[in-house]
C-alpha atoms as a printed R data frame, in Angstrom:
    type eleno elety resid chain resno      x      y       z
1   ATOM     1    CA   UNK     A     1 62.117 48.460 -10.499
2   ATOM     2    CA   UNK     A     2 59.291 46.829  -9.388
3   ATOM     3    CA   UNK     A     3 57.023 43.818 -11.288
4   ATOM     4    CA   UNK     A     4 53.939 42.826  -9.931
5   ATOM     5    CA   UNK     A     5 52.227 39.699 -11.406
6   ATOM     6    CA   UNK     A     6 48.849 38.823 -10.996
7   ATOM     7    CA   UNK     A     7 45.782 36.669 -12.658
8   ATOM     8    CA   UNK     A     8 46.785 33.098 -11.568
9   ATOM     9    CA   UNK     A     9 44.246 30.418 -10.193
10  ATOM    10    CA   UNK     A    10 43.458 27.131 -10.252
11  ATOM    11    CA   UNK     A    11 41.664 26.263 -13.683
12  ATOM    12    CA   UNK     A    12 40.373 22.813 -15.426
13  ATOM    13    CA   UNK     A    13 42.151 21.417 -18.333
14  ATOM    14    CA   UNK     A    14 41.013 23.020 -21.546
15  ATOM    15    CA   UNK     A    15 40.126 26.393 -19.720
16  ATOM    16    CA   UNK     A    16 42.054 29.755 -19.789
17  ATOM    17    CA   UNK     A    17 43.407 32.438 -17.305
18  ATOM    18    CA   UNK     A    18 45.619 35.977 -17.846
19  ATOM    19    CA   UNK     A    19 48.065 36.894 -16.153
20  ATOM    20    CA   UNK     A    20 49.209 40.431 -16.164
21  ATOM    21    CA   UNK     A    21 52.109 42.087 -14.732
22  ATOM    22    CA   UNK     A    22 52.649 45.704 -13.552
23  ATOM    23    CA   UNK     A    23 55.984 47.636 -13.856
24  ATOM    24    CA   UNK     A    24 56.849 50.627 -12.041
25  ATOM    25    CA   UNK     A    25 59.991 52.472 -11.189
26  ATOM    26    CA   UNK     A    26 61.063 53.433 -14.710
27  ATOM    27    CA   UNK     A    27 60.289 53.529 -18.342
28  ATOM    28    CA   UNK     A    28 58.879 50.334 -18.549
29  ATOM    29    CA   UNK     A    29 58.472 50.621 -23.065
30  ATOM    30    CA   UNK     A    30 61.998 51.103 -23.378
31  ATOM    31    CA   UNK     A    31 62.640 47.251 -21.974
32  ATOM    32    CA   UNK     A    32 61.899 43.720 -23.141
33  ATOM    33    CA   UNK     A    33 59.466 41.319 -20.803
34  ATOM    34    CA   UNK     A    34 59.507 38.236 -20.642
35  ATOM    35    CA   UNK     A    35 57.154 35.189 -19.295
36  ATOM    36    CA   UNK     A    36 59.146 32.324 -17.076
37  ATOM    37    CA   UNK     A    37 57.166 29.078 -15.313
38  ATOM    38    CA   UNK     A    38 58.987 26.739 -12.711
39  ATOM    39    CA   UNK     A    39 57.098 23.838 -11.593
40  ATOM    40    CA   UNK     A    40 57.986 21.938  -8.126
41  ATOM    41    CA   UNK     A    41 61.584 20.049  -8.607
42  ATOM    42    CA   UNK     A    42 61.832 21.549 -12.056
43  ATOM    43    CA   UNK     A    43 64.141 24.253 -13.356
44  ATOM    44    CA   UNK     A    44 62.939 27.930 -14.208
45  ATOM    45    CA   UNK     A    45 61.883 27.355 -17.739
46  ATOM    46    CA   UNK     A    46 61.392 30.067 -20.749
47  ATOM    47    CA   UNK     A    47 57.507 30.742 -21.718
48  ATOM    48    CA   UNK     A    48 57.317 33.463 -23.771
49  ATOM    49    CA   UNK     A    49 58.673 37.327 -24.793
50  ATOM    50    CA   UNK     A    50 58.218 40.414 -25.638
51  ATOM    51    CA   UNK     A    51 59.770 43.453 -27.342
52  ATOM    52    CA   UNK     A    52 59.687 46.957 -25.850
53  ATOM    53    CA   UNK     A    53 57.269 48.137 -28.677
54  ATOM    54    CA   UNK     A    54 55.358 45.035 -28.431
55  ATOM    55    CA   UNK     A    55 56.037 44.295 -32.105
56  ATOM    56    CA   UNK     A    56 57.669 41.040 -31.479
57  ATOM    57    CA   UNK     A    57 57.255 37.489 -29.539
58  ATOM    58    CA   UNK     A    58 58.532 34.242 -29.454
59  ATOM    59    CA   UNK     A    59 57.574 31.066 -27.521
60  ATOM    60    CA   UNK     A    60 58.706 27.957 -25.945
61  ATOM    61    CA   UNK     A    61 57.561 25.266 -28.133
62  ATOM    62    CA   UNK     A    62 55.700 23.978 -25.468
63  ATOM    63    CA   UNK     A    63 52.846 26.937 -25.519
64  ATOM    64    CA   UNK     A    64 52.987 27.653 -29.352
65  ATOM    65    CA   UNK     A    65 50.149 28.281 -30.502
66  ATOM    66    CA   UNK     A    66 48.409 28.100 -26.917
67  ATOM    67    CA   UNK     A    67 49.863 31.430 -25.182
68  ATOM    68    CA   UNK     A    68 50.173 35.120 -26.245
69  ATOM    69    CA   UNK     A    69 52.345 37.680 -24.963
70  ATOM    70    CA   UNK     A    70 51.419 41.410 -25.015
71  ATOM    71    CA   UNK     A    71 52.226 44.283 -23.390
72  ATOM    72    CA   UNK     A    72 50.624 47.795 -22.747
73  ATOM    73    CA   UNK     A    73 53.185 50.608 -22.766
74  ATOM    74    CA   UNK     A    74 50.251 53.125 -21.831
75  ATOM    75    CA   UNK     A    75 49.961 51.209 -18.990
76  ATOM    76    CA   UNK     A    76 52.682 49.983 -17.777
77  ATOM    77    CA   UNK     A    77 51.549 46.568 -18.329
78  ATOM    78    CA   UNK     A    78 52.231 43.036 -19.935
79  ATOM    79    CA   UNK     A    79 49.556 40.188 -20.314
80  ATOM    80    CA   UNK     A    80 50.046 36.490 -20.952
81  ATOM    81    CA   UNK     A    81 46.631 35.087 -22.294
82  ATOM    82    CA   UNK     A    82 46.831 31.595 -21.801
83  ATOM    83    CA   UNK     A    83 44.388 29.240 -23.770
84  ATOM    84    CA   UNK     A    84 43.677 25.359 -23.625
85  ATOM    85    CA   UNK     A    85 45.719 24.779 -20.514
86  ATOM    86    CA   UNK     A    86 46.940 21.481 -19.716
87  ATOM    87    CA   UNK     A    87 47.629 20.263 -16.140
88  ATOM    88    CA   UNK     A    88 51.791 20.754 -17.222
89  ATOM    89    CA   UNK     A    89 51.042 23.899 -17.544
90  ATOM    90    CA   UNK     A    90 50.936 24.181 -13.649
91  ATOM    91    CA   UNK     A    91 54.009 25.993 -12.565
92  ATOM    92    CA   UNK     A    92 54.094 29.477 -10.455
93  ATOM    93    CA   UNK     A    93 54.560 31.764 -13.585
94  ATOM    94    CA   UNK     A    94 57.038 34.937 -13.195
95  ATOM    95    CA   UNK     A    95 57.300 37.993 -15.579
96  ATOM    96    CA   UNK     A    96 61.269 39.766 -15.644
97  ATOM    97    CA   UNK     A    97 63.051 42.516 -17.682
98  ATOM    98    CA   UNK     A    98 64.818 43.450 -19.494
99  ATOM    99    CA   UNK     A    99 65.935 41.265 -22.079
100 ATOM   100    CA   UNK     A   100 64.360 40.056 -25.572
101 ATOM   101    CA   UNK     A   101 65.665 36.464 -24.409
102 ATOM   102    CA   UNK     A   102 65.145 33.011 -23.334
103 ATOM   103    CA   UNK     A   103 67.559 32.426 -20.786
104 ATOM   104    CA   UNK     A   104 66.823 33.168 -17.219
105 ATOM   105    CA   UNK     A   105 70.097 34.664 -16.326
106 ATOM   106    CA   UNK     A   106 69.736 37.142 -18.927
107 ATOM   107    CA   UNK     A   107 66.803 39.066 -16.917
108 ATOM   108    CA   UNK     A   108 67.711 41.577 -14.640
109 ATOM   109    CA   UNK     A   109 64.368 42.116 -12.771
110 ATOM   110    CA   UNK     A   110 61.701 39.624 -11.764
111 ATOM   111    CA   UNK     A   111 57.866 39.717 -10.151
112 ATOM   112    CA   UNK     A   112 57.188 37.642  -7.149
113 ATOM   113    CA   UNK     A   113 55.741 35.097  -9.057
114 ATOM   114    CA   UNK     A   114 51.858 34.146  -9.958
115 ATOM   115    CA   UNK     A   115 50.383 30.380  -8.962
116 ATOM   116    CA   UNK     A   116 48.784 28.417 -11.839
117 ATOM   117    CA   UNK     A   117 47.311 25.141 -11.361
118 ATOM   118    CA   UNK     A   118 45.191 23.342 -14.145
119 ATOM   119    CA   UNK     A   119 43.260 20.240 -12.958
120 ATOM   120    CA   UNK     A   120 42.506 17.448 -15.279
Protein backbone atom coordinates (compact mmCIF):
# COMPACT_ATOMS: atom_id res chain seq x y z
CA UNK A 1 0.00 0.00 0.00
CA UNK A 2 1.12 3.11 -0.99
CA UNK A 3 -0.25 6.93 0.16
CA UNK A 4 0.92 9.79 -1.51
CA UNK A 5 0.06 13.24 -0.03
CA UNK A 6 0.25 16.31 -1.73
CA UNK A 7 -1.19 20.15 -1.78
CA UNK A 8 0.84 21.68 1.12
CA UNK A 9 2.51 25.25 1.00
CA UNK A 10 3.15 28.02 2.83
CA UNK A 11 -0.15 30.19 3.16
CA UNK A 12 -1.15 33.56 5.22
CA UNK A 13 -3.40 33.37 8.13
CA UNK A 14 -7.02 33.39 7.09
CA UNK A 15 -6.18 31.69 3.64
CA UNK A 16 -6.83 28.03 2.54
CA UNK A 17 -4.93 25.06 0.87
CA UNK A 18 -6.04 21.11 -0.05
CA UNK A 19 -4.34 18.55 0.47
CA UNK A 20 -5.07 15.36 -1.29
CA UNK A 21 -3.74 11.99 -0.94
CA UNK A 22 -3.42 9.11 -3.45
CA UNK A 23 -3.77 5.36 -2.56
CA UNK A 24 -2.65 2.61 -4.59
CA UNK A 25 -1.89 -1.02 -4.06
CA UNK A 26 -5.39 -2.20 -3.12
CA UNK A 27 -9.00 -1.42 -2.75
CA UNK A 28 -8.60 1.76 -1.35
CA UNK A 29 -13.06 2.21 -0.64
CA UNK A 30 -13.05 -0.72 1.41
CA UNK A 31 -10.69 1.25 4.19
CA UNK A 32 -11.05 4.23 6.51
CA UNK A 33 -8.51 7.46 6.01
CA UNK A 34 -7.60 9.46 8.18
CA UNK A 35 -5.85 13.13 8.45
CA UNK A 36 -2.78 13.38 11.21
CA UNK A 37 -0.53 16.88 11.75
CA UNK A 38 2.76 16.88 13.92
CA UNK A 39 4.31 20.13 14.45
CA UNK A 40 8.21 20.47 15.48
CA UNK A 41 8.64 19.08 19.30
CA UNK A 42 4.99 18.15 19.30
CA UNK A 43 3.36 14.73 19.23
CA UNK A 44 1.51 13.26 16.06
CA UNK A 45 -1.88 14.68 16.70
CA UNK A 46 -5.50 13.47 15.24
CA UNK A 47 -7.06 15.99 12.47
CA UNK A 48 -9.72 14.48 10.95
CA UNK A 49 -11.48 10.99 9.36
CA UNK A 50 -13.09 9.34 7.10
CA UNK A 51 -15.28 6.30 6.40
CA UNK A 52 -14.71 3.93 3.48
CA UNK A 53 -18.01 5.16 1.79
CA UNK A 54 -17.25 8.62 2.68
CA UNK A 55 -20.52 8.87 4.60
CA UNK A 56 -18.93 9.77 7.82
CA UNK A 57 -16.26 12.29 9.56
CA UNK A 58 -15.23 13.48 12.67
CA UNK A 59 -12.72 16.15 13.79
CA UNK A 60 -10.31 17.25 16.33
CA UNK A 61 -11.90 20.05 18.06
CA UNK A 62 -9.25 22.09 17.05
CA UNK A 63 -10.36 22.27 13.10
CA UNK A 64 -14.21 21.97 13.68
CA UNK A 65 -15.81 23.75 11.68
CA UNK A 66 -12.52 24.91 9.73
CA UNK A 67 -11.49 21.49 7.87
CA UNK A 68 -13.37 18.89 5.74
CA UNK A 69 -12.49 15.49 5.01
CA UNK A 70 -13.56 13.71 1.77
CA UNK A 71 -12.59 11.09 -0.16
CA UNK A 72 -13.02 9.91 -3.87
CA UNK A 73 -13.41 6.14 -4.18
CA UNK A 74 -13.47 6.59 -8.13
CA UNK A 75 -10.31 7.87 -7.70
CA UNK A 76 -8.52 6.56 -5.36
CA UNK A 77 -8.36 9.71 -3.54
CA UNK A 78 -8.96 11.65 -0.17
CA UNK A 79 -8.96 15.56 0.19
CA UNK A 80 -8.62 17.69 3.30
CA UNK A 81 -9.98 21.27 2.41
CA UNK A 82 -8.64 23.40 4.89
CA UNK A 83 -10.26 26.92 5.47
CA UNK A 84 -9.26 30.01 7.72
CA UNK A 85 -5.88 28.64 8.65
CA UNK A 86 -4.17 29.86 11.58
CA UNK A 87 -0.35 29.89 11.97
CA UNK A 88 -1.00 26.54 14.63
CA UNK A 89 -2.17 25.04 11.99
CA UNK A 90 1.50 24.65 10.71
CA UNK A 91 2.48 21.08 11.15
CA UNK A 92 3.67 18.55 8.19
CA UNK A 93 0.16 16.92 7.69
CA UNK A 94 0.07 12.94 6.96
CA UNK A 95 -2.94 10.90 5.59
CA UNK A 96 -2.95 6.77 6.95
CA UNK A 97 -5.36 3.77 6.70
CA UNK A 98 -7.12 1.96 7.67
CA UNK A 99 -8.94 2.77 10.62
CA UNK A 100 -12.20 5.00 11.36
CA UNK A 101 -10.05 6.32 14.46
CA UNK A 102 -8.24 8.91 16.28
CA UNK A 103 -5.36 7.32 17.62
CA UNK A 104 -2.19 7.11 15.68
CA UNK A 105 -1.30 3.61 16.53
CA UNK A 106 -4.45 2.43 15.21
CA UNK A 107 -3.33 3.20 11.40
CA UNK A 108 -1.64 0.69 9.62
CA UNK A 109 -0.38 2.69 6.56
CA UNK A 110 0.87 6.25 6.32
CA UNK A 111 1.94 8.93 3.32
CA UNK A 112 5.25 10.59 3.57
CA UNK A 113 3.86 13.50 4.92
CA UNK A 114 2.75 17.09 3.28
CA UNK A 115 4.44 20.61 4.73
CA UNK A 116 1.96 23.31 5.82
CA UNK A 117 3.03 26.55 7.05
CA UNK A 118 0.53 29.52 7.67
CA UNK A 119 2.20 32.93 8.29
CA UNK A 120 0.55 35.51 10.38
Amino acid sequence: VQLQASGGGLVQAGGSLRLSCAASGRTFSSYAMGWFRQAPGKEREFVAAINWSGGSTYYADSVKGRFTVSRDNAKNTVYLQMNSLKPEDTAVYYCASDTFGSSWYEYDYWGQGTQVTVSS
